[in-house]
């Protein structure tokens, strides 16, 4: 199973849109995909028309009574989406209270990793939508994943957020004593505005090794897709935004292949 986290501590930068877009594109190729909603706001959960205020089970429950090791329980939590082959591990708003309830308890940073270990043969990919704050949920995502995607809005203020995110990442990685490859993905790009162009240029200067060389353009079809609860590529296979995410997916896969080669060489 390949596990990718989509994270940025800044809100509204396209995290949930990236999870849904990449998930739909993976399914297009026949991959079995699990989307995981780690955000107490439950936007990903709402996207597929589940109500984070009233679901009776969610990711939250896996943090208690060793349920993350109970495959039957995990299957009870997982829900189908509009597309065959893509499932959802939903959030409920109770997740907002998790920090207070589990802080200081041992093993709480590895609940998602343990859950995914149970599901290893059931899915080819897990994509994790993460909350914008550094807490137990983001730490879980970073501990479980093998790759991080950081969507970053192409506007000046987003650069500060990006700096904070990269700093957080380095801090968490050093405390977990591991390295995590990450890719910065410029989003909401509008080539007609000076702000978008300047920000992209600045990003290239600051993070030359980690920046994806293309950008996700502004495309109103994303909003239309979310209004209908459909994957963007189900709405329109060839919209500008979907085509950009298809390129991004190809790039991420290529990096995975290169990593495999390196590991084999070692
Ligand atoms: N490339 C895009 N073009 C146009 N609209 C977009 C694009 N990407 C995202 N959006 C829209 O912008 C809004 C915010 O996007 P999204 O929910 O994906 O961000 P987020 O980072 O997950 O936000 P939050 O931090 O609140 O969870 C949504 O209404 C979404 O439809
Ligand atoms: Mg979101």
Coordinates of C-alpha atoms and ligand atoms in Angstrom, one line a residue:
X1 CA 0.0 0.0 0.0
X2 CA 1.2 3.5 -0.8
X3 CA 0.3 6.1 1.8
X4 CA 0.3 9.8 1.1
X5 CA -0.6 12.6 3.4
X6 CA -1.9 15.9 2.0
X7 CA -1.1 18.6 4.5
X8 CA -0.7 22.3 5.1
X9 CA -1.4 24.3 8.3
X10 CA -3.0 27.0 6.2
X11 CA -6.7 26.6 5.5
X12 CA -8.4 26.7 2.1
X13 CA -5.4 25.9 0.0
X14 CA -6.9 22.8 -1.7
X15 CA -6.0 19.9 0.6
X16 CA -9.4 18.3 0.4
X17 CA -9.7 19.0 -3.3
X18 CA -6.3 17.3 -3.9
X19 CA -7.3 14.2 -1.9
X20 CA -10.6 13.9 -3.9
X21 CA -8.9 14.6 -7.2
X22 CA -6.0 12.2 -6.8
X23 CA -8.4 9.6 -5.4
X24 CA -10.7 9.8 -8.4
X25 CA -7.8 9.6 -10.8
X26 CA -6.3 6.6 -9.1
X27 CA -9.7 4.8 -9.3
X28 CA -9.8 5.7 -13.0
X29 CA -6.8 3.4 -13.4
X30 CA -8.4 0.6 -11.4
X31 CA -6.5 1.2 -8.1
X32 CA -8.3 0.4 -4.8
X33 CA -8.2 3.6 -2.8
X34 CA -9.0 4.5 0.8
X35 CA -9.5 8.2 1.6
X36 CA -9.1 9.1 5.2
X37 CA -10.6 12.2 6.8
X38 CA -8.4 13.4 9.8
X39 CA -9.9 16.8 9.9
X40 CA -12.5 17.5 12.7
X41 CA -14.3 19.8 10.3
X42 CA -15.1 16.7 8.2
X43 CA -15.0 18.4 4.8
X44 CA -14.0 15.2 3.0
X45 CA -16.7 13.3 4.9
X46 CA -19.3 15.9 3.9
X47 CA -18.0 15.9 0.3
X48 CA -19.5 12.3 0.0
X49 CA -22.7 13.3 1.7
X50 CA -22.0 11.8 5.1
X51 CA -22.8 14.1 8.1
X52 CA -19.8 14.5 10.5
X53 CA -22.3 15.5 13.2
X54 CA -24.4 12.4 13.1
X55 CA -22.4 9.4 11.8
X56 CA -22.4 6.7 14.5
X57 CA -18.9 5.6 13.9
X58 CA -15.8 7.3 12.6
X59 CA -12.0 7.5 12.8
X60 CA -12.5 8.9 16.3
X61 CA -13.5 5.5 17.6
X62 CA -10.3 3.8 16.4
X63 CA -8.4 5.8 19.1
X64 CA -10.0 3.8 21.9
X65 CA -10.0 0.2 23.2
X66 CA -7.4 -1.0 20.7
X67 CA -10.0 -0.9 17.9
X68 CA -7.3 0.1 15.5
X69 CA -6.2 -3.5 15.6
X70 CA -9.7 -5.0 15.1
X71 CA -10.3 -5.5 11.4
X72 CA -14.0 -6.2 11.8
X73 CA -14.4 -2.9 13.7
X74 CA -12.4 -1.0 11.1
X75 CA -14.6 -2.4 8.3
X76 CA -17.6 -1.2 10.2
X77 CA -16.2 2.4 10.1
X78 CA -15.3 2.5 6.4
X79 CA -18.0 3.8 4.0
X80 CA -18.4 3.6 0.3
X81 CA -18.1 6.7 -2.0
X82 CA -19.9 7.6 -5.2
X83 CA -17.3 5.5 -7.1
X84 CA -16.6 1.8 -6.9
X85 CA -13.1 1.1 -5.7
X86 CA -12.8 4.2 -3.5
X87 CA -13.8 4.1 0.2
X88 CA -13.8 6.6 2.9
X89 CA -12.7 6.4 6.5
X90 CA -14.9 9.3 7.8
X91 CA -14.4 11.9 10.5
X92 CA -17.0 13.1 13.0
X93 CA -16.8 16.4 14.9
X94 CA -15.9 14.4 18.0
X95 CA -12.4 14.4 16.6
X96 CA -12.1 17.9 17.9
X97 CA -12.1 16.6 21.4
X98 CA -9.5 13.9 20.8
X99 CA -6.5 16.0 21.7
X100 CA -7.7 16.6 25.2
X101 CA -8.8 13.0 25.7
X102 CA -5.7 11.1 24.6
X103 CA -2.9 13.6 25.2
X104 CA -0.1 12.0 27.2
X105 CA -1.3 8.4 26.5
X106 CA 1.2 6.0 25.0
X107 CA 0.9 4.9 21.4
X108 CA -1.6 7.6 20.3
X109 CA 0.6 8.8 17.5
X110 CA 0.5 5.4 15.7
X111 CA -3.2 4.7 15.6
X112 CA -3.6 5.4 11.9
X113 CA -0.4 3.5 11.1
X114 CA -1.8 0.5 13.0
X115 CA -5.2 0.8 11.2
X116 CA -3.5 0.9 7.8
X117 CA -1.4 -2.1 8.7
X118 CA -4.6 -4.1 9.1
X119 CA -5.8 -2.9 5.7
X120 CA -2.5 -3.4 3.9
X121 CA -3.8 -5.9 1.3
X122 CA -7.2 -4.3 0.9
X123 CA -6.1 -1.1 -0.8
X124 CA -3.4 0.0 -3.2
X125 CA -3.4 3.6 -1.9
X126 CA -4.4 5.5 1.2
X127 CA -4.7 9.3 0.9
X128 CA -4.9 11.3 4.2
X129 CA -6.7 14.6 4.4
X130 CA -5.2 16.4 7.5
X131 CA -6.3 19.2 9.8
X132 CA -4.5 22.5 9.7
X133 CA -3.2 22.3 13.3
X134 CA -0.2 20.4 14.7
X135 CA -1.7 17.9 17.1
X136 CA -2.2 14.2 17.5
X137 CA -4.1 13.9 14.2
X138 CA -1.4 15.5 12.0
X139 CA 1.3 13.6 13.9
X140 CA -0.6 10.4 13.2
X141 CA -0.7 11.2 9.5
X142 CA 3.0 12.0 9.3
X143 CA 3.9 8.9 11.2
X144 CA 1.7 6.7 8.9
X145 CA 2.6 8.1 5.5
X146 CA 5.5 7.5 3.1
X147 CA 5.1 10.7 1.2
X148 CA 3.7 14.2 1.9
X149 CA 2.0 16.5 -0.6
X150 CA 1.8 20.2 0.5
X151 CA -0.8 22.1 -1.6
X152 CA 0.1 25.8 -1.4
X153 CA -2.0 28.6 -2.7
X154 CA -0.2 30.9 -5.1
X155 CA -0.6 34.1 -3.2
X156 CA 1.9 36.0 -1.2
X157 CA 0.5 35.3 2.3
X158 CA 0.6 31.6 1.6
X159 CA 4.4 31.6 1.6
X160 CA 4.5 32.3 5.4
X161 CA 2.2 29.3 5.9
X162 CA 4.4 27.2 3.7
X163 CA 7.4 28.1 5.8
X164 CA 5.6 27.1 9.0
X165 CA 4.5 23.8 7.4
X166 CA 8.0 22.9 6.3
X167 CA 9.3 23.8 9.8
X168 CA 6.7 21.7 11.5
X169 CA 7.5 18.8 9.2
X170 CA 11.2 18.9 10.0
X171 CA 10.4 19.1 13.7
X172 CA 8.0 16.1 13.7
X173 CA 10.4 14.1 11.4
X174 CA 13.3 14.7 13.8
X175 CA 11.2 13.6 16.8
X176 CA 10.1 10.5 14.9
X177 CA 13.7 10.0 13.7
X178 CA 12.8 9.6 10.1
X179 CA 12.9 11.3 6.7
X180 CA 9.8 12.0 4.6
X181 CA 9.9 13.0 1.0
X182 CA 7.6 16.0 0.3
X183 CA 6.3 17.8 -2.7
X184 CA 5.0 21.4 -2.7
X185 CA 2.1 21.8 -5.1
X186 CA 1.1 25.3 -6.2
X187 CA -2.7 25.6 -6.2
X188 CA -5.4 28.1 -7.2
X189 CA -3.0 29.4 -9.8
X190 CA -4.2 32.2 -12.0
X191 CA -1.7 33.0 -14.7
X192 CA -3.3 36.4 -15.4
X193 CA -2.5 37.8 -12.0
X194 CA 0.8 39.2 -11.0
X195 CA 0.4 37.8 -7.4
X196 CA 0.2 34.2 -8.7
X197 CA 3.2 34.6 -10.9
X198 CA 5.3 36.3 -8.3
X199 CA 4.5 33.8 -5.6
X200 CA 5.4 30.9 -7.9
X201 CA 8.7 32.5 -8.7
X202 CA 9.4 33.0 -5.0
X203 CA 8.5 29.4 -4.2
X204 CA 10.9 28.2 -6.9
X205 CA 13.6 30.2 -5.3
X206 CA 12.9 29.0 -1.8
X207 CA 12.2 25.3 -2.4
X208 CA 13.9 24.4 -5.7
X209 CA 14.1 20.7 -4.9
X210 CA 10.7 20.2 -3.5
X211 CA 8.5 22.3 -5.8
X212 CA 6.4 20.5 -8.4
X213 CA 7.2 22.2 -11.7
X214 CA 3.6 22.8 -12.7
X215 CA 0.6 24.2 -10.9
X216 CA -3.0 23.5 -10.3
X217 CA -5.0 26.2 -12.0
X218 CA -8.2 27.8 -10.7
X219 CA -11.0 25.8 -12.2
X220 CA -14.7 26.4 -11.2
X221 CA -15.4 22.7 -12.1
X222 CA -14.0 21.7 -8.7
X223 CA -16.7 23.6 -6.9
X224 CA -19.3 22.1 -9.3
X225 CA -18.0 18.6 -8.5
X226 CA -18.1 19.2 -4.8
X227 CA -21.7 20.5 -5.0
X228 CA -22.7 17.2 -6.6
X229 CA -20.6 15.0 -4.4
X230 CA -18.7 13.6 -7.5
X231 CA -15.0 13.1 -8.1
X232 CA -13.8 16.0 -10.3
X233 CA -12.8 13.5 -13.1
X234 CA -16.4 12.0 -12.9
X235 CA -17.8 15.4 -13.6
X236 CA -15.4 16.3 -16.5
X237 CA -12.5 14.0 -17.4
X238 CA -10.7 16.7 -19.3
X239 CA -11.2 19.9 -17.4
X240 CA -8.1 22.0 -16.9
X241 CA -7.9 21.2 -13.2
X242 CA -8.4 17.5 -13.7
X243 CA -5.7 17.4 -16.3
X244 CA -3.3 19.2 -14.0
X245 CA -4.0 16.7 -11.2
X246 CA -3.4 13.9 -13.7
X247 CA 0.1 15.4 -14.4
X248 CA 0.7 15.7 -10.7
X249 CA -0.2 12.0 -10.1
X250 CA 2.1 10.9 -12.9
X251 CA 4.9 12.9 -11.2
X252 CA 4.3 11.5 -7.8
X253 CA 4.2 7.9 -9.2
X254 CA 7.4 8.5 -11.0
X255 CA 9.0 9.6 -7.7
X256 CA 7.7 6.4 -6.1
X257 CA 9.3 4.3 -8.8
X258 CA 12.6 6.1 -8.5
X259 CA 12.5 5.5 -4.7
X260 CA 11.9 1.8 -5.2
X261 CA 14.8 1.6 -7.5
X262 CA 17.0 3.4 -5.0
X263 CA 15.9 1.1 -2.2
X264 CA 16.6 -2.0 -4.3
X265 CA 20.1 -0.6 -5.2
X266 CA 20.8 -0.2 -1.5
Ligands
LIG1 N1 -7.9 24.7 -8.2 C1 -9.0 25.2 -7.7 N2 -9.8 26.0 -8.5 C2 -11.0 26.5 -8.0 N3 -11.4 26.3 -6.8 C3 -10.7 25.5 -6.0 C4 -9.5 24.9 -6.4 N4 -9.0 24.1 -5.4 C5 -9.9 24.2 -4.4 N5 -10.9 25.0 -4.7 C6 -12.1 25.4 -3.9 O1 -11.6 26.2 -2.8 C7 -12.2 25.9 -1.6 C8 -11.2 25.4 -0.6 O2 -10.6 24.2 -1.1 P1 -10.4 22.9 -0.2 O3 -11.6 22.6 0.7 O4 -9.9 21.8 -1.0 O5 -9.2 23.5 0.8 P2 -8.6 22.9 2.2 O6 -7.2 23.2 2.2 O7 -9.0 21.5 2.3 O8 -9.4 23.8 3.2 P3 -9.5 23.5 4.8 O9 -8.3 24.0 5.4 O10 -10.7 24.4 5.2 O11 -9.8 22.1 5.0 C9 -13.3 24.9 -2.0 O12 -14.5 25.5 -2.2 C10 -12.8 24.2 -3.3 O13 -13.8 23.8 -4.1
LIG2 MG1 -10.0 20.5 3.8

